Coordinates of C-alpha atoms in Angstrom, one line a residue:
X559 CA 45.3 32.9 -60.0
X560 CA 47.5 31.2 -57.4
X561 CA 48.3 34.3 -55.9
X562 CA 44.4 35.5 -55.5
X563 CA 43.7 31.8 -53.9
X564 CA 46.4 32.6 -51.4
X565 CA 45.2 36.0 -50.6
X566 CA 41.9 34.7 -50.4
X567 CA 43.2 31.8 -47.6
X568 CA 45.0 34.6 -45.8
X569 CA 41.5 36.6 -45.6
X570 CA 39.9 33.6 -44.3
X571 CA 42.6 33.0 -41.5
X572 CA 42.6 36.1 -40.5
X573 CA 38.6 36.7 -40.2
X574 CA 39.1 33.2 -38.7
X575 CA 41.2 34.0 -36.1
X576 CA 39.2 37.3 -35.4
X577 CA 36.5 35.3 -34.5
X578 CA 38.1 33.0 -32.3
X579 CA 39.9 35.7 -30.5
X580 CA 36.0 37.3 -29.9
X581 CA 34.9 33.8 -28.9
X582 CA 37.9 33.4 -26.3
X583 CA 37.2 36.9 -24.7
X584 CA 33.5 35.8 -24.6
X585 CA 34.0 32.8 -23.0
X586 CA 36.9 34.2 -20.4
X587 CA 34.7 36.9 -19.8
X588 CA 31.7 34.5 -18.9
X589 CA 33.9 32.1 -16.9
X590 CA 35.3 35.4 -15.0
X591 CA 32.0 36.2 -14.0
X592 CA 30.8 33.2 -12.7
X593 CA 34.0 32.8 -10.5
X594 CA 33.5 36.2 -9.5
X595 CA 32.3 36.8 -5.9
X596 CA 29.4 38.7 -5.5
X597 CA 28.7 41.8 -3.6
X598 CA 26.7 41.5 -0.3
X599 CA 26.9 37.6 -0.6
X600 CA 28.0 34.8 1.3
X601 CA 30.3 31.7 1.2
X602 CA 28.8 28.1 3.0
X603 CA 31.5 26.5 4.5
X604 CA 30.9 22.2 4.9
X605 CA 32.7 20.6 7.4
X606 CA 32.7 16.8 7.8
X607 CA 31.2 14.9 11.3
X608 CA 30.0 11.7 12.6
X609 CA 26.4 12.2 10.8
X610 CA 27.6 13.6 7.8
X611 CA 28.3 17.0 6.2
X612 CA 27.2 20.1 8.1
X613 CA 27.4 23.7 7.7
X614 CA 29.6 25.1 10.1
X615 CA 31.2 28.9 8.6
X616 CA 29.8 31.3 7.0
X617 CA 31.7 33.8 5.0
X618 CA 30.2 37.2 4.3
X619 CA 31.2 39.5 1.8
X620 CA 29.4 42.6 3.1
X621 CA 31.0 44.8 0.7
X622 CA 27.9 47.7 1.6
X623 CA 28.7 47.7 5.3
X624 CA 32.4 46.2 5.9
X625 CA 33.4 50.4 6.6
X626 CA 30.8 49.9 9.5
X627 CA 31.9 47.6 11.8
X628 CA 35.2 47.7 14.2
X629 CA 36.1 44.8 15.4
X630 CA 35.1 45.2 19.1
X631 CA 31.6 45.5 17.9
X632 CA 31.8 42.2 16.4
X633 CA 29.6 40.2 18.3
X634 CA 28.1 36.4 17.2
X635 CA 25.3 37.5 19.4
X636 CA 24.1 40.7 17.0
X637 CA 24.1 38.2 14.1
X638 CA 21.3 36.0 12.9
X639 CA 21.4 33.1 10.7
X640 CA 18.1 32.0 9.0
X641 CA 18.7 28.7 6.9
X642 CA 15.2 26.7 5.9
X643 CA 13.3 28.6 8.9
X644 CA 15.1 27.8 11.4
X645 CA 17.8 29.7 13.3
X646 CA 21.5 28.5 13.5
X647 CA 23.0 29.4 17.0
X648 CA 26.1 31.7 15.8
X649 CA 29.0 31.0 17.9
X650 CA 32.2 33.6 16.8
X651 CA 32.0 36.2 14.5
X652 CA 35.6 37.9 13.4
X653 CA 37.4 39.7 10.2
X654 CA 38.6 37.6 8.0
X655 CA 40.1 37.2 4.1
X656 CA 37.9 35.4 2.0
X657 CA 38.5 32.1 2.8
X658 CA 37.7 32.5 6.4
X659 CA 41.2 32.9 7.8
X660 CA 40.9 34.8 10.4
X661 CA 43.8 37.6 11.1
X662 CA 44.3 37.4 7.5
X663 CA 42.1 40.1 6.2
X664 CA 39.5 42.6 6.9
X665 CA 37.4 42.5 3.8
X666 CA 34.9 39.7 5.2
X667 CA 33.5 38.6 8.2
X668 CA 33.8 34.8 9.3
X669 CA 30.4 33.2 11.8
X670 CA 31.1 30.4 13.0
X671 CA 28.0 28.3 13.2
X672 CA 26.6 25.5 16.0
X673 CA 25.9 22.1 14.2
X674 CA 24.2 18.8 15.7
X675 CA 23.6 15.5 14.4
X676 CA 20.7 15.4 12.4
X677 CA 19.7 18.9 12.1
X678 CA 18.3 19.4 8.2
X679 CA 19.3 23.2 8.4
X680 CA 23.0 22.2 8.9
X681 CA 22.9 19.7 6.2
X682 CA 23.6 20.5 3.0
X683 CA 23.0 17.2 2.0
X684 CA 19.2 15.6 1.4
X685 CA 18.5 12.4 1.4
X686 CA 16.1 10.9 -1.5
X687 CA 14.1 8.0 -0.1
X688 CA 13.3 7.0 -3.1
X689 CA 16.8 6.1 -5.0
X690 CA 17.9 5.7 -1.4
X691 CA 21.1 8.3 -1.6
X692 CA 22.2 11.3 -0.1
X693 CA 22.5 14.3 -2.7
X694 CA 23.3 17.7 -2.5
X695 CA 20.5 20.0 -1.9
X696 CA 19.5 21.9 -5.2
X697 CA 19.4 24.9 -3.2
X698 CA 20.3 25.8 0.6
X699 CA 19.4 29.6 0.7
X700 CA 20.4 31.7 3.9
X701 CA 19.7 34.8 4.9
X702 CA 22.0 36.9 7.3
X703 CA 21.0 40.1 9.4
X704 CA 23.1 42.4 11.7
X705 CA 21.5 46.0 13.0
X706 CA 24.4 47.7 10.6
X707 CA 22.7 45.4 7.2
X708 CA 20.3 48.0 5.8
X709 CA 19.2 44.6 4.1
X710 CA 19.6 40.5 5.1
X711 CA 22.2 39.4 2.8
X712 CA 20.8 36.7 1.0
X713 CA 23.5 36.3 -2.1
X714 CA 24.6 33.1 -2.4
X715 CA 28.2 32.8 -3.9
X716 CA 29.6 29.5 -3.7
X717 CA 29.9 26.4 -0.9
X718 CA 32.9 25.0 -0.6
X719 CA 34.7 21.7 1.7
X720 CA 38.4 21.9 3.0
X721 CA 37.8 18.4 4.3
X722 CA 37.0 16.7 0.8
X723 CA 39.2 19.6 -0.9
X724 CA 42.2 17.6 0.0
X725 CA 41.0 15.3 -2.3
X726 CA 41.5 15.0 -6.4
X727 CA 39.2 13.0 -8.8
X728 CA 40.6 10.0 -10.6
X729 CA 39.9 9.6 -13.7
X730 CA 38.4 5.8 -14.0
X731 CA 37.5 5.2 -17.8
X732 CA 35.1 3.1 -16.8
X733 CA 31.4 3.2 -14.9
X734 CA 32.6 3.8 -11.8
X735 CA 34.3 7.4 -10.0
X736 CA 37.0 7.6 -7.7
X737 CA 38.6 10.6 -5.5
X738 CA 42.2 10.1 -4.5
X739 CA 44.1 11.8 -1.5
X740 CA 48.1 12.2 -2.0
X741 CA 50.1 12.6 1.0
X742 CA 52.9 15.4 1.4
X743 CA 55.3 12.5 2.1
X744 CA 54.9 10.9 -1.8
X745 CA 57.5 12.7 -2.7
X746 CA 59.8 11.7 -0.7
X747 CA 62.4 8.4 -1.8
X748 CA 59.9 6.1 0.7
X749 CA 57.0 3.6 0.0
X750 CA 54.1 4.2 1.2
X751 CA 51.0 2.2 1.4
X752 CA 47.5 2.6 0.2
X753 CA 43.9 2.5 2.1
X754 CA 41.0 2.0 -0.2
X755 CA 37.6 2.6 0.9
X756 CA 34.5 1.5 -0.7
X757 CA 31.4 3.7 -0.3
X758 CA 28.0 2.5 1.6
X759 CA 24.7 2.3 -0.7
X760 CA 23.4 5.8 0.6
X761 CA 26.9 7.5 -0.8
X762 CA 26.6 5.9 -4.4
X763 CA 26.3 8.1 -7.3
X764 CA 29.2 10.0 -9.6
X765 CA 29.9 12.6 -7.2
X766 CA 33.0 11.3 -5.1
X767 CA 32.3 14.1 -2.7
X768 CA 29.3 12.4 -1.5
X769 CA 31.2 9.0 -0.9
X770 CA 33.3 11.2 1.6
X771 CA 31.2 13.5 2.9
X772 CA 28.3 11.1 3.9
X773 CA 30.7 8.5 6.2
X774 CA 33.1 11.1 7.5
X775 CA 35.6 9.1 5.1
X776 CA 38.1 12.5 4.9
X777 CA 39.5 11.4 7.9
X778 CA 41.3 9.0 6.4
X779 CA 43.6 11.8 4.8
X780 CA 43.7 13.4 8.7
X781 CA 45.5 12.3 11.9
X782 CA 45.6 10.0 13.6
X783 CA 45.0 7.8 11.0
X784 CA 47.7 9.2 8.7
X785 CA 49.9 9.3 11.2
X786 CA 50.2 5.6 11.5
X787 CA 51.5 5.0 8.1
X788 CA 54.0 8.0 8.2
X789 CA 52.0 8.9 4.9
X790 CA 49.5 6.8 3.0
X791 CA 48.0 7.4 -0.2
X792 CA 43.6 6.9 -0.1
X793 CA 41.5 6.1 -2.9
X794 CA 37.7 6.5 -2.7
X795 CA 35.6 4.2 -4.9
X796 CA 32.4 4.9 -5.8
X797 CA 29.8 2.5 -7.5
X798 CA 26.9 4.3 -9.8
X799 CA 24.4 2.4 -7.8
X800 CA 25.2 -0.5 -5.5
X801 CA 28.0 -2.7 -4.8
X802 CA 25.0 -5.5 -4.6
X803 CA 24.4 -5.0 -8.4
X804 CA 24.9 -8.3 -10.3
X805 CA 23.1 -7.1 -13.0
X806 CA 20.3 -4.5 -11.3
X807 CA 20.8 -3.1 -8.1
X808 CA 19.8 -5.3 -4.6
X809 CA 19.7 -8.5 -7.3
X810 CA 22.2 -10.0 -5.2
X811 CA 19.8 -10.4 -2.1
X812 CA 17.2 -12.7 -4.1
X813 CA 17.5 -16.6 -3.9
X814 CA 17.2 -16.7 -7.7
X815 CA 20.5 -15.0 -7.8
X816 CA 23.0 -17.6 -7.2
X817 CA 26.5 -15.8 -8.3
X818 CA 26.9 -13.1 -5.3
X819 CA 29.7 -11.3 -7.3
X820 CA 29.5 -7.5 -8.3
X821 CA 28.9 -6.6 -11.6
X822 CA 31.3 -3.7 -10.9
X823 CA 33.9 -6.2 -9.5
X824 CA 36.7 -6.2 -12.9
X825 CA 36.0 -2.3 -12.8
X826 CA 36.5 -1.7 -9.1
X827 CA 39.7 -3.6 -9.4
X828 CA 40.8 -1.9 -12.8
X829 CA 40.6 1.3 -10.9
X830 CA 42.6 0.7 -7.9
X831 CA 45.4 -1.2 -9.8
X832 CA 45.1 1.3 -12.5
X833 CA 45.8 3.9 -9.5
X834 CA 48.7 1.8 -7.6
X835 CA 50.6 1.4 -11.5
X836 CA 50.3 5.0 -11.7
X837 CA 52.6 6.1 -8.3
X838 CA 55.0 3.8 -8.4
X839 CA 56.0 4.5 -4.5
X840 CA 52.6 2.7 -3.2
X841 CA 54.0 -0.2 -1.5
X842 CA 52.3 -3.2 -3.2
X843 CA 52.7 -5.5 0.1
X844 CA 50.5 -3.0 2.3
X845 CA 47.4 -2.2 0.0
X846 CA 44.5 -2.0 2.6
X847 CA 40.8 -2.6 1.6
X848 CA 37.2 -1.6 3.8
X849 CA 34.0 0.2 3.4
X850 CA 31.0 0.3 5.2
X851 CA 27.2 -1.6 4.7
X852 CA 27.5 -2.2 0.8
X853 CA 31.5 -1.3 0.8
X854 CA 31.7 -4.2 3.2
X855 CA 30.2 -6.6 1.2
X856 CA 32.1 -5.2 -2.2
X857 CA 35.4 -5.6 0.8
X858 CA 35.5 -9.8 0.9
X859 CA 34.0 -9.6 -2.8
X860 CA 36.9 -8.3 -3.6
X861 CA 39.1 -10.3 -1.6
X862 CA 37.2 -13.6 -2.2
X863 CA 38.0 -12.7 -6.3
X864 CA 41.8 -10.9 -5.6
X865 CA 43.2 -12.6 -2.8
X866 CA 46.7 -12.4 -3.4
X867 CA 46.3 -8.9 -4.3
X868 CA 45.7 -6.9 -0.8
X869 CA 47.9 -7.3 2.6
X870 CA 44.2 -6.8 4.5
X871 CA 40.5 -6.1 4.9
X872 CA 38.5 -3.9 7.1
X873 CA 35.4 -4.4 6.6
X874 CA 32.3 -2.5 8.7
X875 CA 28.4 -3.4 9.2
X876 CA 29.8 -5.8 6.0
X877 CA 26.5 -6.8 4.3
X878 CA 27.8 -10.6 2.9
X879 CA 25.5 -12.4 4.1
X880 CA 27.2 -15.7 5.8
X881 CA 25.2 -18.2 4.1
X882 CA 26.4 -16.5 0.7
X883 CA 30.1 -18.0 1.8
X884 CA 30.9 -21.4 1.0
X885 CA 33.3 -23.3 2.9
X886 CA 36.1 -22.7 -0.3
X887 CA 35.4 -19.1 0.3
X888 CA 36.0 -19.4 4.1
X889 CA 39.0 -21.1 2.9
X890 CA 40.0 -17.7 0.9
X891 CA 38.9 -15.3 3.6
X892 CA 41.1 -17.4 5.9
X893 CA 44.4 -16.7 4.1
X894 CA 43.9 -12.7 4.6
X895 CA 44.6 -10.4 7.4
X896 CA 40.8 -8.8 8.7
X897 CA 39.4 -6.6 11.2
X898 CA 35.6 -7.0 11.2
X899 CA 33.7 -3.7 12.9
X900 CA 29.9 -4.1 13.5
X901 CA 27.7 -3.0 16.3
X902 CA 24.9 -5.9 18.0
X903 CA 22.1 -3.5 17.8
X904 CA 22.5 -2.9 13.7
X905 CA 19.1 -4.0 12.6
X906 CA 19.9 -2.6 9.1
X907 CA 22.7 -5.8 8.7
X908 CA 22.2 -8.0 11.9
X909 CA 25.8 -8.8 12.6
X910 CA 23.9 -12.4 13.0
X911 CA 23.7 -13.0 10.0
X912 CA 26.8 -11.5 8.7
X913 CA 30.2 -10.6 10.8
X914 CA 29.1 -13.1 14.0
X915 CA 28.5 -16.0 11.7
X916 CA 31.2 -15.4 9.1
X917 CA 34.0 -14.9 11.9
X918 CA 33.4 -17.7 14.0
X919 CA 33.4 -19.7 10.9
X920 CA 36.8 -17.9 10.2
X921 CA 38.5 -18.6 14.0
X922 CA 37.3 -22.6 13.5
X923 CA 39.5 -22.5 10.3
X924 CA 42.4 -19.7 10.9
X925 CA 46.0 -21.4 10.7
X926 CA 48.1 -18.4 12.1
X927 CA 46.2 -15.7 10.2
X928 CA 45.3 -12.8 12.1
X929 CA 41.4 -12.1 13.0
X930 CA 40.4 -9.2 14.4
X931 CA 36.8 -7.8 15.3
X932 CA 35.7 -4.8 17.0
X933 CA 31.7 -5.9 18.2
X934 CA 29.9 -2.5 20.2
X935 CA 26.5 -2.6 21.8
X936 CA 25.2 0.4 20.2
X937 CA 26.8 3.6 18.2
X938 CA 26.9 6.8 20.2
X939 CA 28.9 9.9 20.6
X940 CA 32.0 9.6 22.3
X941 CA 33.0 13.1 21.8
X942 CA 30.7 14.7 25.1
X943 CA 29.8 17.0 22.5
X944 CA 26.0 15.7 21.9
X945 CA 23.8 14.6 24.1
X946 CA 20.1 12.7 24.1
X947 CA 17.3 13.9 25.8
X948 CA 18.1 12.7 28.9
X949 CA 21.8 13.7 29.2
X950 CA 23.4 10.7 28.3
X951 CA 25.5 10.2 25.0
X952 CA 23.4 10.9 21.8
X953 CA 22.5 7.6 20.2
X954 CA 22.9 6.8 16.7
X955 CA 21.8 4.4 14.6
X956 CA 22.9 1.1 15.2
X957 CA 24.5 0.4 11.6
X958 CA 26.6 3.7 11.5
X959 CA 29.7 1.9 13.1
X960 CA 31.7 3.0 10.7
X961 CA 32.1 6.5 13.2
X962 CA 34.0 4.5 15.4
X963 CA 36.4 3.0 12.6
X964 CA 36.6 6.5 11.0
X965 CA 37.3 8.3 14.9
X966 CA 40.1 5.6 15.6
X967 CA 38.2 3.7 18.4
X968 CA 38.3 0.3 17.4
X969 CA 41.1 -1.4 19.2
X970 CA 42.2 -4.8 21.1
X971 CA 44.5 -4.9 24.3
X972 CA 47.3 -6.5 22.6
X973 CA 47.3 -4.9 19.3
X974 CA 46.2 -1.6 20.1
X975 CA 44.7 0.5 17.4
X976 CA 42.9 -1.2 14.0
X977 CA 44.8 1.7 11.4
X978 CA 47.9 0.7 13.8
X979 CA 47.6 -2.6 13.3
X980 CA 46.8 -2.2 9.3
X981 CA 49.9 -0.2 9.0
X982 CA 52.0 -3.4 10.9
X983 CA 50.3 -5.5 8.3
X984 CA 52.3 -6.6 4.6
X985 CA 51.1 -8.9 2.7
X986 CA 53.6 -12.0 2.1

């Protein structure tokens, strides 16, 4: 009898095992042919600017036609680019492998693509008036022609960001996400410090890529701004819906609501000290806090709640109101490095009401704490790259001064660069 009942267990096993082995090829099979690049198809390519993300390769897979071409006749001109109607100017066109290195393969071709600030058929980003976000774009179809395409190719194969690529997801066990950037230099016997950034009310979500796609926040793994902390770790931190959430989002902004305190602030901080616990080389004196709009109010929220816990803020078009702060809370603020960034004409956050007031209430009570603020007239491109109708620099929106945070151009005579002066900066 025994030996029956073990016969019958090893039949079992084995059909068992069978049928897991079927299921595995199944499922290998499936995940192989989603991964697998398509014939006559096309890669998007997302690089990160000033407005946002924006279309700016293309990689084509012609596999019908790739025996056609030589590369003298590879001319941007002979292309054309058709995304949502309208016609992207194509600027290079050359051989490349399939990730659009050019010299390093002949199997695809590579178009580099014009962008400009607010041009929807660059963008592969939409933004939903009515949750108020940026998302991705369910679909962003293109359609490619050359005389040698007996058809347009119009495959979509994937869309991919070497800016935000750099960048790995953190897990946060709680409501909130986080992406984290780790330099090359963590490995080596040094400290090094960490820059968080909090994400503006149009970037919120559970997609970290948003959060660093929609402010241009990738540059904060590029140089310059690496290169003033000879290597510094950057953690992105995302709120589901608002940093101005006490218990629904915007609560915060109604008289009735008298605690101005995140609901996400224990979570926010969980995930950052949950992070700096984890790579035990991030210098705990020089942990750096900002964001922009929302992710400047959620930057003195956090200070006014962990004071003793960052060596400075930089907060941008910061939307605590001033008559939110009480003179204690001045008194907090005062005992912590800050470089306010704001420009007059935000009519989103009048700097009025928020970085004018709070900081002259700050340089009445500073005792040898440093105060810095970087105040512009308006937000335009410094870059000579975009223009406005009539040739001057092309304007943006008052509120977006986090550009010039993000491009390195907020600075003081005597202590040059902000990043340069947040890299001088350790907390006591």
């Amino acid at each position: 009898m025994g030996t029956m009942y073990g016969f019958v267990v090893l039949v079992l096993m084995a059909l068992l095992y069978f049928v897991a082995m079927r299921w595995r090829r199944r499922i290998i099979k499936a995940t192989l042919e989603e991964f697998k690049e398509k014939d006559d198809s096309y890669t998007l390519v997302v690089g990160a600017y000033d407005w946002g993300p924006a279309v700016d390769k293309i990689i084509v897979n012609p596999v019908s036609y790739i025996g056609a071409f030589d590369e003298e006749e590879l001319f941007p001109t002979d292309f054309t680019v058709e995304a949502e109607g309208k016609m992207r100017v194509v600027k290079d066109a050359y051989f490349s492998d399939v990730n659009g290195e050019r010299d390093a393969g002949e199997d695809h071709i590579t178009l580099e693509l014009a962008v400009a600030p607010f041009a929807s058929e660059c963008s592969p980003f939409v933004y939903d008036r009515e949750s108020e976000k940026n998302n991705w774009k369910e679909s962003f179809p293109h359609v490619i022609r050359h005389p040698k395409f007996a058809q347009p190719i119009t495959e979509f194969n994937d869309i991919y960001c070497p800016p935000a690529d750099v960048f790995e997801e953190v897990k946060t066990f709680n409501r909130l996400s986080a992406a984290a950037f780790i330099p090359e230099e963590a490995d080596d016997e040094h400290q090094h410090p960490l820059i968080v950034w909090l994400n503006g009310a149009g970037e919120g979500g559970h997609d970290p890529k948003i959060a660093l796609l929609g402010n241009k926040v990738t540059a904060l793994a590029q140089n310059p701004i690496q290169s003033y902390f000879s290597g510094a770790y950057v953690l992105v931190v995302q709120t589901p819906t608002v940093w101005m959430d006490a218990g629904s989002p915007y609560d915060i902004l109604q008289d009735s609501c008298t605690d101005k305190s995140s609901q996400y602030t224990k979570e926010c901080f969980a995930v950052i000290n949950t992070f700096v616990k984890k790579y035990k080389n991030i210098d705990r004196k020089r942990i750096y806090i900002g964001g922009c709009s929302n992710g400047g109010y959620m930057t003195l929220n956090m200070i006014l709640h962990y004071p003793d816990y960052f060596a400075a803020g930089y907060p941008i078009c910061e939307a605590y109101n001033d008559a939110w702060l009480s003179d204690s809370d001045i008194a907090v603020l005062d005992a912590v490095p800050l470089w306010f960034t704001a420009a007059r004409n935000d009519t989103t956050v009048p700097p009025e009401q928020h970085v004018i007031a709070t900081t002259e209430r700050l340089v009445t009570h500073r005792e040898g704490y440093e105060l810095h603020m970087s105040l512009f007239d308006d937000v335009h491109d410094t870059s000579g790259l975009y223009l406005a109708e009539d040739g001057g620099p092309f304007a943006y929106p008052g509120h977006w001064s986090w550009i010039y945070a993000l491009n390195d151009q907020c600075a003081e005579e005597d202590d040059g660069s902000m990043w340069s002066w947040l890299a001088r900066t350790r907390r006591t």
